[in-house]
Coordinates of C-alpha atoms in Angstrom, one line a residue:
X1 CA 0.0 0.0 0.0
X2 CA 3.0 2.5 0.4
X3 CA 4.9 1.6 -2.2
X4 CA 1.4 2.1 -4.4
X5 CA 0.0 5.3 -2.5
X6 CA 3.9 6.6 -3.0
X7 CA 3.9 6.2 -6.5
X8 CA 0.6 7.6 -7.7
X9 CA 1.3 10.6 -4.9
X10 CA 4.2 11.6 -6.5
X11 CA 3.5 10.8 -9.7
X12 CA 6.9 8.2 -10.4
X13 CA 7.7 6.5 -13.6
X14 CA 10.6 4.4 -12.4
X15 CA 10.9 1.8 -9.5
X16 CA 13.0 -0.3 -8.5
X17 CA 12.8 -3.0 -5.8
X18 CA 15.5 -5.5 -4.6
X19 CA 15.1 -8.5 -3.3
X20 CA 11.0 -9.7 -5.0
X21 CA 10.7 -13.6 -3.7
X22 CA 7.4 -14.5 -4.1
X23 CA 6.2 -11.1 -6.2
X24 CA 4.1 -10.4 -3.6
X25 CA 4.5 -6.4 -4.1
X26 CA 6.7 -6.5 -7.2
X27 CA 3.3 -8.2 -9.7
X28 CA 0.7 -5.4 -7.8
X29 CA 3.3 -2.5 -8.5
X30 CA 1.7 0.0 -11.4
X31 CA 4.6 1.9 -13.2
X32 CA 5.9 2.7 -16.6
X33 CA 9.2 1.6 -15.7
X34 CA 9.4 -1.4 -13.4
X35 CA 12.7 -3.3 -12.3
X36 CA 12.5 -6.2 -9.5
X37 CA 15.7 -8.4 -8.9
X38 CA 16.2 -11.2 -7.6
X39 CA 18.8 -14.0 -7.7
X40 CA 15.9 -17.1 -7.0
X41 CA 12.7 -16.1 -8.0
X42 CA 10.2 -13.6 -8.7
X43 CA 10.8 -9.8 -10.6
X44 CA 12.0 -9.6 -14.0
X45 CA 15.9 -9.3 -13.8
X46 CA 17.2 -12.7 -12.2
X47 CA 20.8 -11.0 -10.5
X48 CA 22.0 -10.6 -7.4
X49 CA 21.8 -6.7 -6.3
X50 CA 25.8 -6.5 -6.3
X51 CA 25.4 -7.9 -10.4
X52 CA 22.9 -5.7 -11.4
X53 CA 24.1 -2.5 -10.0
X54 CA 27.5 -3.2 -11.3
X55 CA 25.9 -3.2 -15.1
X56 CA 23.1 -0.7 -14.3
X57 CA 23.0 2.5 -16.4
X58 CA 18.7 3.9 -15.5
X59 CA 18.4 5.9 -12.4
X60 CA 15.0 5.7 -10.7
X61 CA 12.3 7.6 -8.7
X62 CA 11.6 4.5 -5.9
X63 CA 13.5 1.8 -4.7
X64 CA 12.3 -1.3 -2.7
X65 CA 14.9 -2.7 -0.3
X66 CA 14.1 -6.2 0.6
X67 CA 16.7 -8.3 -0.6
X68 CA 19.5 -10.5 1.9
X69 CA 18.6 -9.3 5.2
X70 CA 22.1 -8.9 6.4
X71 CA 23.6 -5.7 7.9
X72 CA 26.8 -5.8 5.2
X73 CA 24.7 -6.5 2.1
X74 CA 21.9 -3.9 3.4
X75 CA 24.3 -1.4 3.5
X76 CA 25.7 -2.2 -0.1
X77 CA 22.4 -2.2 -1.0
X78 CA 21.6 1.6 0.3
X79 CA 24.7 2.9 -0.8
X80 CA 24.0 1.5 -4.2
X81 CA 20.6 2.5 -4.3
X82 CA 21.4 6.5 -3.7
X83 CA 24.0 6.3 -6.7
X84 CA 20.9 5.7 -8.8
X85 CA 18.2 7.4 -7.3
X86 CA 16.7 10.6 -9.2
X87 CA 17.0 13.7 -6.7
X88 CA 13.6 14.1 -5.7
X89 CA 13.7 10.1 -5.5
X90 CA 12.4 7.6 -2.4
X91 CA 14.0 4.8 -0.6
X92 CA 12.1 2.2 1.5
X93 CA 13.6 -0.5 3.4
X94 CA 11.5 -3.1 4.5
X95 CA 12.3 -4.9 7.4
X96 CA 13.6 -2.2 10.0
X97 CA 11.5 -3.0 13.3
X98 CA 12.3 -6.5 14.7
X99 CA 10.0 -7.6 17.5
X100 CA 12.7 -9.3 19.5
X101 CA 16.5 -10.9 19.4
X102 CA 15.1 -13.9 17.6
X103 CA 13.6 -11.9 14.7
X104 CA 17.3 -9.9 14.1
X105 CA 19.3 -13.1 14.8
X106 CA 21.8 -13.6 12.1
X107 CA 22.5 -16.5 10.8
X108 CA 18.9 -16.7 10.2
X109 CA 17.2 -19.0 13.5
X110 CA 13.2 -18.6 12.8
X111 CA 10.6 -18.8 9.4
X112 CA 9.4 -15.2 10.3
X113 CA 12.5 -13.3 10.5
X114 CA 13.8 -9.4 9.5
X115 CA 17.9 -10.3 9.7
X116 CA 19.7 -7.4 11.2
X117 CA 18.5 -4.6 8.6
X118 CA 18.0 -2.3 11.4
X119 CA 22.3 -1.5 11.7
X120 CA 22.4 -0.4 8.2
X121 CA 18.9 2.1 8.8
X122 CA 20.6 3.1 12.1
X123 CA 23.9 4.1 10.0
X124 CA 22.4 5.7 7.2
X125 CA 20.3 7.7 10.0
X126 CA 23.5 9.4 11.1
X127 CA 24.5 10.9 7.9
X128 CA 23.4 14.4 7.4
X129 CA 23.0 14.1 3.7
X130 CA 19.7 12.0 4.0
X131 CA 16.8 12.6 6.1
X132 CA 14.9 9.3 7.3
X133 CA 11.9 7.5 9.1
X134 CA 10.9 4.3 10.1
X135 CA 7.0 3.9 9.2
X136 CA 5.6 2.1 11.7
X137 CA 3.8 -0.6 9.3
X138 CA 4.5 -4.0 7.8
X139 CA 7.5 -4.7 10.3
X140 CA 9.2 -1.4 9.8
X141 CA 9.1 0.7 6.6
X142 CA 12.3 2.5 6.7
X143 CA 12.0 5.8 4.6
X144 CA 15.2 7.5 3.2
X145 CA 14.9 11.1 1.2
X146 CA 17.7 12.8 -0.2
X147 CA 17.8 16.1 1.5
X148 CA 19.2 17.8 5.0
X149 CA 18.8 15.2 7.7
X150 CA 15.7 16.8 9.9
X151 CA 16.2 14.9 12.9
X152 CA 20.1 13.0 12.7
X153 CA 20.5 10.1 15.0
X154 CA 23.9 11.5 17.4
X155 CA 24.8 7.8 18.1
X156 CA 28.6 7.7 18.1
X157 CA 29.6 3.8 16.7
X158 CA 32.4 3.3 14.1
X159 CA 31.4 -0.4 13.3
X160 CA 27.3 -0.7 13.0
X161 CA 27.6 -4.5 12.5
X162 CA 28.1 -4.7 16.3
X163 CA 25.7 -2.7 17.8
X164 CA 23.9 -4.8 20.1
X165 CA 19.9 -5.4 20.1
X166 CA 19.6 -4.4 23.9
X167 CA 20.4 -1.2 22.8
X168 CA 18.1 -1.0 19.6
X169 CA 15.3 -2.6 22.2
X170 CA 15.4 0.5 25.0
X171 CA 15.6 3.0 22.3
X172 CA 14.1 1.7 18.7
X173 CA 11.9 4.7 18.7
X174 CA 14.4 8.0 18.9
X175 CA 16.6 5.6 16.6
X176 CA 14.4 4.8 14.3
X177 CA 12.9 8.3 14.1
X178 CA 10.0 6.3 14.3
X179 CA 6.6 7.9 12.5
X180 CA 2.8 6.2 12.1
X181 CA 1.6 6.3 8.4
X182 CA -0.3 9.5 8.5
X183 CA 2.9 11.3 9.2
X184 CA 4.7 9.5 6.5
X185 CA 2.5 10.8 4.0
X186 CA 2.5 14.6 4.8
X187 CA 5.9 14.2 4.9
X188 CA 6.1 13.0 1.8
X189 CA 3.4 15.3 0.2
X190 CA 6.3 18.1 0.8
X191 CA 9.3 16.6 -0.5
X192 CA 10.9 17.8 -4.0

């Protein structure tokens, strides 16, 4: 519903999403130009995200993050998303709001499970350059703009991969810059 309500909102010919398993969003997604990879199944180009944005040349308006829930390729992921992003272009980032150890637990321990995808929104929460929210909907919608960070997250760690989930537990909400759906949307109805 997001992804959807974001693209007619704005108006976006070009999406993106990484990581489409069983095309549960990618085959409901409207848009003139639509790109979902993934290495096993689902989307249209069959690459890993490391592959495809080594060849890719087309920048885009909104890009889905959902593919290997791991803090390292999450990162790559964001990184290489924002090279290809237009300027008034979205990121979301699904998988940001574990419910407990067990759901974050890498290597993987349980079916229902969101890998440790919070570090890398954490990191990318602490760089001026982009502003961002965690929607709180469908296990944590992160949300990253290009623009002046509006609220940065002051949380001092050189190496993200070990933050601990204690410390994500007592304080997910000022880290997340966590925002209900309503909010998400007038936030977005501003943003050029």
């Amino acid at each position: 519903e997001i992804v959807k309500n974001i693209l007619k909102l704005k108006n976006y010919k070009s999406y993106l999403e990484i990581g489409t398993f069983k095309d549960d969003l990618f085959k409901s997604v409207e848009c003139q130009n639509k790109i979902g990879v993934d290495p096993v199944s689902g989307g249209n180009v069959r690459k890993t995200s490391d592959d495809f944005f080594s060849k890719n040349n087309q920048k885009f308006d909104l890009i889905f993050i959902d593919g290997l829930h791991h803090y390292p390729q999450v990162k790559k992921d964001i990184k290489n998303s924002l090279s290809v992003l237009n300027d008034s272009g979205i990121i979301l980032m699904h998988d940001c709001m574990p419910r407990n150890y067990y759901y974050q637990a890498v290597p993987r321990s349980q079916y229902n499970w969101n890998g440790d995808t919070w570090k890398a929104f954490l990191e990318i929460r602490t760089n001026e350059n982009f502003d961002s929210y965690c929607c709180y909907a469908d296990e944590g919608v992160g949300v990253i703009l290009k623009r002046k960070n509006k609220n940065k997250l002051n949380l001092n760690f050189k190496n993200f991969k070990k933050l601990k989930f204690n410390d994500y537990a007592d304080n997910y909400k000022e880290y997340l810059n966590l925002i209900e759906y309503e909010d998400l949307f007038k936030i977005i109805e501003n943003y050029e």
